[in-house]
Amino acid sequence: MRNKFDVELEALNTDLIEMGSMIETAIASSITALIQRDLHSAERAIEYDNEIDEMERRIERRCLKLLLQQQPVATDLRTISTALKIITDMERIGDQAADISEIVTRLAGEKDLLEIKNLKKMAEATIKMVNQSIDAFVAKDPVLSNEVIAYDDVVDDLFNQSKTELIHAIQTDSRYGEQFVDLLMIAKYFERIGDHAVNIAEWVVFSITGQHKNQKIL
Amino acid sequence: MRNKFDVELEALNTDLIEMGSMIETAIASSITALIQRDLHSAERAIEYDNEIDEMERRIERRCLKLLLQQQPVATDLRTISTALKIITDMERIGDQAADISEIVTRLAGEKDLLEIKNLKKMAEATIKMVNQSIDAFVAKDPVLSNEVIAYDDVVDDLFNQSKTELIHAIQTDSRYGEQFVDLLMIAKYFERIGDHAVNIAEWVVFSITGQHKNQKIL
């Protein structure tokens, strides 16, 4: 028979998977909003941010209860501290999906300038990283985690290319300077989302191996 | 005689004041780094970020211990939940001071483009907001908190002016497009730091009145 602690740990895992799926939805909505200039999707991503925040607090409370009532050791302790770290990165991804959507909302009615090819590529690359980091977490898969970590270079390169492309756009079409800067901010948010996906992947590796790249932060 | 709980609450308050002073130092260092192109100050702000992160974890542990061992109610509960919220905003200010300093480090050796007047004004306005929000917290001063909240409009206006100025700079001096974009990112970090100072001020108001602008997030 499974004990109460295992049941609660399982419930924690289910909540984390749900929160992961929430941020996948949020980022997908913000990208649809951006690419298709769809304000309903933008609204959805912004609303989702509140739900994600609530989910973060629910998981936090669950972790604290487990930590303080059960005083877990070794692997279980690692599982719980990983959960506390991962939800912080998930929550920030939710924030950034909302930030992107707010810019999209502000740009509604303006000329469609989304010919910036690298920005679309960034959107695709970033959502891939987020989805894979969640998959790696759900499957406790260190190989997939390492793929996510390696893929960050692709997103960083795309960010630099988007930046160059947008600087050029600002210089050649002075009417749309402000809008191009807004797109630059979106590129920056994508780059940051990629960083948070890397963090999640690094925490997955830690939860399996007990080793984290940056031991100091533990 | 004061009981153990009051003593621990007092220790929490001391830690918070110390963390506040740490972020004041971090942001001051990052601004010195920016304005005087001083790499030692940049390094200091970056190193400080780790210390701030450690302080955040220490305060978090202290709050959790208080919450779970003492099961406080009413005012004390509010004090502890305010602390947990405030340290999140403080930690992000520390992150952004480090982000600014990293850009300054990258720009070392490049031409000094800091004639952007509004960016210097933003630095001054932002550090003022941060210092006042910490002062408001230490003194539990709702009037000063409301001044910080109102002052955010000044920083937002300065951000918009910096943006316009930088877009113009990118358009008129195409050689320095990348560096101007870096300065734009710095302006964005200042704007965000202002937002976090507002959050701190709003939490101070909450800790005194029990009322928070956004009740939903509690």
CSV table of C-alpha atoms in Angstrom, one decimal:
chain,number,residue,atom,x,y,z
A,1,MET,CA,0.0,0.0,0.0
A,2,ARG,CA,1.3,3.5,-0.8
A,3,ASN,CA,1.7,5.8,2.1
A,4,LYS,CA,0.2,9.3,2.4
A,5,PHE,CA,3.6,10.9,1.5
A,6,ASP,CA,3.7,9.1,-1.9
A,7,VAL,CA,0.2,10.0,-2.7
A,8,GLU,CA,0.9,13.7,-2.0
A,9,LEU,CA,4.1,13.6,-4.0
A,10,GLU,CA,2.0,12.1,-6.9
A,11,ALA,CA,-0.5,15.0,-6.5
A,12,LEU,CA,2.4,17.4,-6.7
A,13,ASN,CA,3.6,15.8,-9.9
A,14,THR,CA,0.2,16.1,-11.4
A,15,ASP,CA,0.0,19.8,-10.5
A,16,LEU,CA,3.4,20.4,-12.1
A,17,ILE,CA,2.3,18.7,-15.3
A,18,GLU,CA,-0.8,20.8,-15.4
A,19,MET,CA,1.2,24.0,-14.8
A,20,GLY,CA,3.5,22.9,-17.6
A,21,SER,CA,0.6,22.4,-19.9
A,22,MET,CA,-0.8,25.8,-18.9
A,23,ILE,CA,2.4,27.6,-19.9
A,24,GLU,CA,2.5,25.6,-23.2
A,25,THR,CA,-1.0,27.0,-23.9
A,26,ALA,CA,0.0,30.5,-22.8
A,27,ILE,CA,3.0,30.7,-25.1
A,28,ALA,CA,1.1,29.1,-28.0
A,29,SER,CA,-1.7,31.7,-27.6
A,30,SER,CA,0.8,34.5,-27.5
A,31,ILE,CA,2.5,33.2,-30.7
A,32,THR,CA,-0.8,32.8,-32.5
A,33,ALA,CA,-1.7,36.4,-31.3
A,34,LEU,CA,1.6,37.6,-32.8
A,35,ILE,CA,1.7,35.7,-36.1
A,36,GLN,CA,-2.0,35.9,-36.9
A,37,ARG,CA,-2.6,39.3,-35.2
A,38,ASP,CA,-5.4,37.6,-33.3
A,39,LEU,CA,-6.5,39.7,-30.3
A,40,HIS,CA,-8.6,36.9,-28.8
A,41,SER,CA,-5.5,34.8,-28.5
A,42,ALA,CA,-3.6,37.8,-27.0
A,43,GLU,CA,-6.4,38.2,-24.4
A,44,ARG,CA,-6.3,34.5,-23.6
A,45,ALA,CA,-2.5,34.6,-22.9
A,46,ILE,CA,-3.0,37.6,-20.6
A,47,GLU,CA,-5.8,35.9,-18.7
A,48,TYR,CA,-3.8,32.7,-18.5
A,49,ASP,CA,-1.1,34.6,-16.7
A,50,ASN,CA,-3.3,35.0,-13.6
A,51,GLU,CA,-4.3,31.3,-13.6
A,52,ILE,CA,-0.6,30.4,-13.9
A,53,ASP,CA,0.2,32.7,-10.9
A,54,GLU,CA,-2.5,31.0,-8.9
A,55,MET,CA,-1.2,27.5,-9.9
A,56,GLU,CA,2.3,28.6,-8.8
A,57,ARG,CA,1.0,29.5,-5.3
A,58,ARG,CA,-1.0,26.3,-5.0
A,59,ILE,CA,2.1,24.2,-5.9
A,60,GLU,CA,4.2,26.3,-3.5
A,61,ARG,CA,1.8,25.6,-0.7
A,62,ARG,CA,1.9,21.9,-1.5
A,63,CYS,CA,5.7,21.8,-1.5
A,64,LEU,CA,5.9,23.7,1.8
A,65,LYS,CA,3.4,21.3,3.4
A,66,LEU,CA,5.4,18.3,2.2
A,67,LEU,CA,8.7,19.8,3.3
A,68,LEU,CA,7.6,20.8,6.8
A,69,GLN,CA,5.2,18.1,7.8
A,70,GLN,CA,7.0,15.1,6.3
A,71,GLN,CA,10.7,16.3,6.5
A,72,PRO,CA,11.7,14.3,3.5
A,73,VAL,CA,15.3,13.3,2.8
A,74,ALA,CA,17.5,12.6,-0.3
A,75,THR,CA,15.6,11.9,-3.5
A,76,ASP,CA,12.2,13.2,-2.2
A,77,LEU,CA,13.8,16.3,-0.9
A,78,ARG,CA,15.4,16.8,-4.3
A,79,THR,CA,12.0,16.3,-6.0
A,80,ILE,CA,10.4,19.0,-3.9
A,81,SER,CA,13.2,21.5,-4.2
A,82,THR,CA,13.2,20.9,-8.0
A,83,ALA,CA,9.4,21.6,-8.1
A,84,LEU,CA,9.9,24.9,-6.2
A,85,LYS,CA,12.6,26.0,-8.7
A,86,ILE,CA,10.7,24.8,-11.8
A,87,ILE,CA,7.5,26.7,-11.0
A,88,THR,CA,9.5,30.0,-10.7
A,89,ASP,CA,10.7,29.6,-14.3
A,90,MET,CA,7.3,28.4,-15.5
A,91,GLU,CA,5.7,31.5,-13.9
A,92,ARG,CA,8.2,33.8,-15.7
A,93,ILE,CA,7.4,32.2,-19.0
A,94,GLY,CA,3.8,32.9,-18.3
A,95,ASP,CA,4.7,36.5,-17.5
A,96,GLN,CA,6.5,36.9,-20.8
A,97,ALA,CA,3.8,35.3,-22.9
A,98,ALA,CA,1.5,38.0,-21.4
A,99,ASP,CA,4.1,40.7,-22.1
A,100,ILE,CA,4.3,39.6,-25.7
A,101,SER,CA,0.5,39.6,-25.9
A,102,GLU,CA,0.2,43.1,-24.5
A,103,ILE,CA,2.5,44.4,-27.2
A,104,VAL,CA,0.5,42.6,-29.8
A,105,THR,CA,-2.6,44.2,-28.5
A,106,ARG,CA,-1.0,47.6,-28.6
A,107,LEU,CA,0.1,47.0,-32.2
A,108,ALA,CA,-3.4,46.1,-33.3
A,109,GLY,CA,-4.6,48.5,-36.0
A,110,GLU,CA,-1.0,49.4,-36.9
A,111,LYS,CA,0.6,48.2,-40.2
A,112,ASP,CA,1.5,44.5,-40.2
A,113,LEU,CA,5.3,44.5,-40.0
A,114,LEU,CA,5.8,40.9,-39.3
A,115,GLU,CA,7.9,40.2,-42.4
A,116,ILE,CA,10.7,39.9,-39.9
A,117,LYS,CA,11.6,36.3,-40.7
A,118,ASN,CA,13.8,35.6,-37.8
A,119,LEU,CA,11.2,36.6,-35.3
A,120,LYS,CA,8.8,33.9,-36.6
A,121,LYS,CA,11.7,31.4,-36.5
A,122,MET,CA,12.4,32.6,-32.9
A,123,ALA,CA,8.7,32.0,-32.0
A,124,GLU,CA,8.9,28.4,-33.4
A,125,ALA,CA,12.3,27.7,-31.8
A,126,THR,CA,11.2,29.0,-28.4
A,127,ILE,CA,7.9,27.1,-28.2
A,128,LYS,CA,9.9,24.0,-29.2
A,129,MET,CA,12.3,24.6,-26.3
A,130,VAL,CA,9.4,25.2,-23.8
A,131,ASN,CA,7.5,22.1,-24.9
A,132,GLN,CA,10.6,19.9,-24.8
A,133,SER,CA,11.6,21.1,-21.4
A,134,ILE,CA,8.1,20.2,-20.1
A,135,ASP,CA,8.2,16.8,-21.9
A,136,ALA,CA,11.7,16.2,-20.4
A,137,PHE,CA,10.2,17.1,-17.0
A,138,VAL,CA,7.2,14.8,-17.4
A,139,ALA,CA,9.3,11.9,-18.7
A,140,LYS,CA,12.2,12.6,-16.4
A,141,ASP,CA,14.4,12.4,-19.5
A,142,PRO,CA,18.0,13.7,-19.1
A,143,VAL,CA,18.8,13.3,-22.8
A,144,LEU,CA,15.9,15.5,-23.9
A,145,SER,CA,16.9,18.0,-21.2
A,146,ASN,CA,20.3,18.2,-22.6
A,147,GLU,CA,18.9,18.8,-26.1
A,148,VAL,CA,16.9,21.8,-24.8
A,149,ILE,CA,20.1,23.1,-23.1
A,150,ALA,CA,22.0,22.8,-26.3
A,151,TYR,CA,19.2,24.4,-28.4
A,152,ASP,CA,19.5,27.6,-26.5
A,153,ASP,CA,22.4,28.6,-28.9
A,154,VAL,CA,20.0,28.4,-31.8
A,155,VAL,CA,17.6,30.9,-30.1
A,156,ASP,CA,20.4,33.2,-29.1
A,157,ASP,CA,21.6,33.2,-32.7
A,158,LEU,CA,18.1,34.0,-33.9
A,159,PHE,CA,17.9,36.8,-31.4
A,160,ASN,CA,21.0,38.3,-32.7
A,161,GLN,CA,19.8,38.0,-36.3
A,162,SER,CA,16.4,39.5,-35.4
A,163,LYS,CA,18.2,42.3,-33.7
A,164,THR,CA,20.3,43.0,-36.8
A,165,GLU,CA,17.2,42.7,-39.1
A,166,LEU,CA,15.2,45.1,-36.9
A,167,ILE,CA,18.0,47.7,-36.6
A,168,HIS,CA,18.2,47.6,-40.4
A,169,ALA,CA,14.4,48.0,-40.6
A,170,ILE,CA,14.4,51.0,-38.2
A,171,GLN,CA,17.1,52.6,-40.3
A,172,THR,CA,15.4,52.0,-43.7
A,173,ASP,CA,11.8,52.7,-42.8
A,174,SER,CA,11.8,55.6,-40.3
A,175,ARG,CA,8.0,55.8,-40.2
A,176,TYR,CA,7.7,52.5,-38.2
A,177,GLY,CA,10.6,53.0,-35.7
A,178,GLU,CA,8.3,52.5,-32.7
A,179,GLN,CA,6.7,49.4,-34.0
A,180,PHE,CA,10.0,47.8,-34.9
A,181,VAL,CA,11.2,48.5,-31.4
A,182,ASP,CA,8.1,46.8,-30.1
A,183,LEU,CA,9.1,43.8,-32.2
A,184,LEU,CA,12.6,44.0,-30.8
A,185,MET,CA,11.1,43.8,-27.3
A,186,ILE,CA,9.2,40.7,-28.4
A,187,ALA,CA,12.4,39.1,-29.7
A,188,LYS,CA,14.0,39.8,-26.3
A,189,TYR,CA,11.1,38.1,-24.5
A,190,PHE,CA,11.5,35.1,-26.7
A,191,GLU,CA,15.2,35.0,-25.9
A,192,ARG,CA,14.4,35.1,-22.2
A,193,ILE,CA,11.7,32.4,-22.5
A,194,GLY,CA,14.5,30.2,-24.0
A,195,ASP,CA,16.6,30.9,-21.0
A,196,HIS,CA,13.8,29.8,-18.6
A,197,ALA,CA,13.3,26.6,-20.7
A,198,VAL,CA,17.0,25.9,-20.2
A,199,ASN,CA,16.6,26.5,-16.5
A,200,ILE,CA,13.7,24.0,-16.4
A,201,ALA,CA,15.8,21.4,-18.3
A,202,GLU,CA,18.8,22.0,-15.9
A,203,TRP,CA,16.5,21.4,-12.9
A,204,VAL,CA,15.2,18.1,-14.5
A,205,VAL,CA,18.8,17.0,-14.9
A,206,PHE,CA,19.4,17.9,-11.2
A,207,SER,CA,16.3,16.0,-10.1
A,208,ILE,CA,17.6,12.9,-11.7
A,209,THR,CA,21.4,13.1,-11.1
A,210,GLY,CA,21.6,15.4,-8.0
A,211,GLN,CA,24.1,17.5,-10.1
A,212,HIS,CA,23.3,21.0,-11.1
A,213,LYS,CA,25.5,23.1,-13.4
A,214,ASN,CA,25.4,26.0,-10.9
A,215,GLN,CA,25.8,24.2,-7.5
A,216,LYS,CA,26.0,27.6,-5.8
A,217,ILE,CA,22.4,28.4,-6.3
A,218,LEU,CA,21.1,25.3,-4.4
B,1,MET,CA,9.1,40.1,28.0
B,2,ARG,CA,9.0,39.6,24.3
B,3,ASN,CA,8.3,36.1,23.1
B,4,LYS,CA,10.2,33.9,20.7
B,5,PHE,CA,7.9,34.8,17.8
B,6,ASP,CA,8.4,38.5,18.2
B,7,VAL,CA,12.1,38.0,18.3
B,8,GLU,CA,12.0,36.0,15.1
B,9,LEU,CA,9.8,38.6,13.4
B,10,GLU,CA,12.2,41.3,14.4
B,11,ALA,CA,15.1,39.2,12.8
B,12,LEU,CA,13.0,38.9,9.7
B,13,ASN,CA,12.6,42.6,9.5
B,14,THR,CA,16.3,43.2,10.0
B,15,ASP,CA,17.1,40.7,7.1
B,16,LEU,CA,14.6,42.6,4.9
B,17,ILE,CA,16.2,45.9,5.6
B,18,GLU,CA,19.6,44.4,4.8
B,19,MET,CA,18.3,42.9,1.5
B,20,GLY,CA,16.8,46.3,0.7
B,21,SER,CA,20.2,48.0,1.3
B,22,MET,CA,21.8,45.3,-0.9
B,23,ILE,CA,19.6,46.1,-3.8
B,24,GLU,CA,20.2,49.8,-3.3
B,25,THR,CA,23.9,49.1,-3.6
B,26,ALA,CA,23.5,46.9,-6.6
B,27,ILE,CA,21.5,49.4,-8.5
B,28,ALA,CA,23.8,52.2,-7.5
B,29,SER,CA,26.8,50.2,-8.8
B,30,SER,CA,25.1,49.4,-12.1
B,31,ILE,CA,24.3,53.1,-12.6
B,32,THR,CA,27.9,54.1,-11.8
B,33,ALA,CA,29.0,51.4,-14.2
B,34,LEU,CA,26.8,52.9,-16.9
B,35,ILE,CA,27.4,56.6,-16.4
B,36,GLN,CA,31.1,56.4,-15.6
B,37,ARG,CA,31.8,53.4,-17.8
B,38,ASP,CA,33.4,51.8,-14.7
B,39,LEU,CA,33.9,48.1,-15.1
B,40,HIS,CA,34.7,47.5,-11.4
B,41,SER,CA,31.2,48.8,-10.5
B,42,ALA,CA,29.7,46.6,-13.2
B,43,GLU,CA,31.5,43.6,-11.7
B,44,ARG,CA,30.3,44.5,-8.3
B,45,ALA,CA,26.7,44.7,-9.4
B,46,ILE,CA,27.0,41.3,-11.0
B,47,GLU,CA,28.6,39.7,-8.0
B,48,TYR,CA,26.0,41.3,-5.7
B,49,ASP,CA,23.3,39.5,-7.6
B,50,ASN,CA,24.4,36.2,-6.2
B,51,GLU,CA,24.5,37.6,-2.7
B,52,ILE,CA,21.0,39.0,-3.2
B,53,ASP,CA,19.8,35.6,-4.4
B,54,GLU,CA,21.3,33.9,-1.3
B,55,MET,CA,19.6,36.5,0.9
B,56,GLU,CA,16.3,35.9,-0.7
B,57,ARG,CA,16.5,32.2,0.1
B,58,ARG,CA,17.5,32.9,3.7
B,59,ILE,CA,14.5,35.1,4.1
B,60,GLU,CA,12.3,32.6,2.4
B,61,ARG,CA,13.4,29.9,4.8
B,62,ARG,CA,12.8,32.2,7.8
B,63,CYS,CA,9.3,33.1,6.6
B,64,LEU,CA,8.4,29.4,6.0
B,65,LYS,CA,9.6,28.5,9.5
B,66,LEU,CA,7.6,31.3,11.0
B,67,LEU,CA,4.5,30.4,9.0
B,68,LEU,CA,4.5,26.7,9.7
B,69,GLN,CA,5.8,26.5,13.2
B,70,GLN,CA,4.0,29.4,14.6
B,71,GLN,CA,0.8,29.5,12.5
B,72,PRO,CA,0.5,33.3,12.8
B,73,VAL,CA,-2.8,35.1,12.2
B,74,ALA,CA,-4.0,38.5,11.1
B,75,THR,CA,-1.3,41.2,11.2
B,76,ASP,CA,1.6,38.9,11.7
B,77,LEU,CA,0.4,36.7,8.8
B,78,ARG,CA,0.2,39.8,6.7
B,79,THR,CA,3.7,40.8,7.7
B,80,ILE,CA,5.1,37.5,6.6
B,81,SER,CA,3.2,37.2,3.4
B,82,THR,CA,4.3,40.8,2.6
B,83,ALA,CA,7.9,39.8,3.2
B,84,LEU,CA,7.6,36.8,0.8
B,85,LYS,CA,6.2,39.1,-1.9
B,86,ILE,CA,8.7,42.0,-1.4
B,87,ILE,CA,11.8,39.7,-1.7
B,88,THR,CA,10.6,38.5,-5.1
B,89,ASP,CA,10.5,42.1,-6.4
B,90,MET,CA,13.8,42.9,-4.7
B,91,GLU,CA,15.5,39.9,-6.2
B,92,ARG,CA,14.3,40.9,-9.7
B,93,ILE,CA,15.7,44.4,-9.2
B,94,GLY,CA,19.0,42.7,-8.4
B,95,ASP,CA,18.7,40.6,-11.6
B,96,GLN,CA,18.1,43.7,-13.6
B,97,ALA,CA,21.0,45.6,-12.1
B,98,ALA,CA,23.2,42.7,-13.1
B,99,ASP,CA,21.6,42.7,-16.6
B,100,ILE,CA,22.4,46.4,-17.0
B,101,SER,CA,26.0,45.8,-15.8
B,102,GLU,CA,26.5,42.9,-18.3
B,103,ILE,CA,25.5,45.2,-21.1
B,104,VAL,CA,27.9,47.9,-19.8
B,105,THR,CA,30.7,45.3,-19.7
B,106,ARG,CA,29.9,44.3,-23.3
B,107,LEU,CA,30.0,48.0,-24.4
B,108,ALA,CA,33.4,48.6,-22.8
B,109,GLY,CA,35.9,49.7,-25.5
B,110,GLU,CA,33.1,50.8,-27.8
B,111,LYS,CA,32.4,54.5,-28.4
B,112,ASP,CA,30.8,56.3,-25.5
B,113,LEU,CA,27.2,57.0,-26.7
B,114,LEU,CA,25.8,58.0,-23.4
B,115,GLU,CA,24.7,61.4,-24.6
B,116,ILE,CA,21.2,60.0,-24.4
B,117,LYS,CA,20.0,62.5,-21.9
B,118,ASN,CA,16.8,60.7,-21.0
B,119,LEU,CA,18.6,57.5,-20.1
B,120,LYS,CA,20.6,59.3,-17.4
B,121,LYS,CA,17.4,60.9,-16.1
B,122,MET,CA,15.8,57.4,-16.1
B,123,ALA,CA,18.7,56.1,-14.0
B,124,GLU,CA,18.2,58.9,-11.5
B,125,ALA,CA,14.5,58.5,-11.4
B,126,THR,CA,14.7,54.8,-11.0
B,127,ILE,CA,17.2,54.7,-8.2
B,128,LYS,CA,15.1,57.3,-6.4
B,129,MET,CA,12.0,55.0,-6.7
B,130,VAL,CA,13.9,52.0,-5.4
B,131,ASN,CA,15.4,53.9,-2.5
B,132,GLN,CA,12.1,55.5,-1.5
B,133,SER,CA,10.3,52.1,-1.8
B,134,ILE,CA,12.9,50.7,0.6
B,135,ASP,CA,12.6,53.7,2.9
B,136,ALA,CA,8.8,53.3,2.8
B,137,PHE,CA,9.1,49.7,3.8
B,138,VAL,CA,11.6,50.4,6.7
B,139,ALA,CA,9.5,53.3,8.0
B,140,LYS,CA,6.1,51.5,7.2
B,141,ASP,CA,5.1,54.8,5.6
B,142,PRO,CA,2.0,54.7,3.4
B,143,VAL,CA,2.4,58.3,2.2
B,144,LEU,CA,5.9,57.7,0.9
B,145,SER,CA,4.7,54.4,-0.7
B,146,ASN,CA,2.0,56.3,-2.6
B,147,GLU,CA,4.6,58.8,-3.8
B,148,VAL,CA,6.6,55.9,-5.3
B,149,ILE,CA,3.5,54.5,-6.9
B,150,ALA,CA,2.7,57.9,-8.5
B,151,TYR,CA,6.3,58.5,-9.6
B,152,ASP,CA,6.1,55.5,-11.9
B,153,ASP,CA,4.4,57.7,-14.5
B,154,VAL,CA,7.6,59.9,-14.6
B,155,VAL,CA,9.7,56.8,-15.3
B,156,ASP,CA,7.3,55.6,-17.9
B,157,ASP,CA,7.4,59.0,-19.7
B,158,LEU,CA,11.2,59.0,-19.6
B,159,PHE,CA,11.2,55.5,-21.0
B,160,ASN,CA,9.1,56.6,-23.9
B,161,GLN,CA,11.3,59.6,-24.5
B,162,SER,CA,14.5,57.5,-24.3
B,163,LYS,CA,12.9,55.1,-26.8
B,164,THR,CA,12.1,58.0,-29.2
B,165,GLU,CA,15.6,59.4,-28.7
B,166,LEU,CA,17.2,56.0,-29.3
B,167,ILE,CA,15.1,55.3,-32.4
B,168,HIS,CA,16.2,58.6,-33.8
B,169,ALA,CA,19.9,57.8,-32.9
B,170,ILE,CA,19.7,54.5,-34.7
B,171,GLN,CA,18.2,56.2,-37.8
B,172,THR,CA,20.8,59.0,-37.9
B,173,ASP,CA,24.0,57.2,-37.0
B,174,SER,CA,23.8,53.7,-38.6
B,175,ARG,CA,27.3,52.8,-37.5
B,176,TYR,CA,26.1,52.4,-33.9
B,177,GLY,CA,22.8,50.6,-34.3
B,178,GLU,CA,23.7,47.6,-32.1
B,179,GLN,CA,25.0,49.8,-29.3
B,180,PHE,CA,21.9,52.0,-29.4
B,181,VAL,CA,19.8,48.9,-29.1
B,182,ASP,CA,21.9,47.9,-26.1
B,183,LEU,CA,21.0,51.2,-24.5
B,184,LEU,CA,17.4,50.6,-25.4
B,185,MET,CA,17.5,47.4,-23.4
B,186,ILE,CA,19.0,49.3,-20.5
B,187,ALA,CA,16.2,51.8,-20.7
B,188,LYS,CA,13.7,48.8,-20.6
B,189,TYR,CA,15.5,47.4,-17.5
B,190,PHE,CA,15.1,50.7,-15.8
B,191,GLU,CA,11.5,50.8,-16.6
B,192,ARG,CA,11.0,47.3,-15.2
B,193,ILE,CA,13.0,48.2,-12.0
B,194,GLY,CA,10.5,51.1,-11.6
B,195,ASP,CA,7.6,48.6,-11.8
B,196,HIS,CA,9.2,46.4,-9.1
B,197,ALA,CA,9.7,49.5,-6.9
B,198,VAL,CA,5.9,50.1,-7.3
B,199,ASN,CA,5.2,46.5,-6.4
B,200,ILE,CA,7.2,46.9,-3.2
B,201,ALA,CA,5.4,50.2,-2.4
B,202,GLU,CA,2.0,48.5,-3.0
B,203,TRP,CA,3.0,45.6,-0.6
B,204,VAL,CA,4.0,48.2,2.0
B,205,VAL,CA,0.5,49.7,1.7
B,206,PHE,CA,-1.0,46.2,2.0
B,207,SER,CA,1.1,45.4,5.1
B,208,ILE,CA,-0.3,48.5,6.8
B,209,THR,CA,-3.9,48.6,5.6
B,210,GLY,CA,-4.6,45.0,4.6
B,211,GLN,CA,-5.7,46.4,1.2
B,212,HIS,CA,-4.0,45.7,-2.0
B,213,LYS,CA,-4.8,47.2,-5.4
B,214,ASN,CA,-4.9,43.8,-7.0
B,215,GLN,CA,-6.8,41.7,-4.4
B,216,LYS,CA,-6.9,38.8,-6.7
B,217,ILE,CA,-3.2,38.1,-6.4
B,218,LEU,CA,-3.3,37.5,-2.7
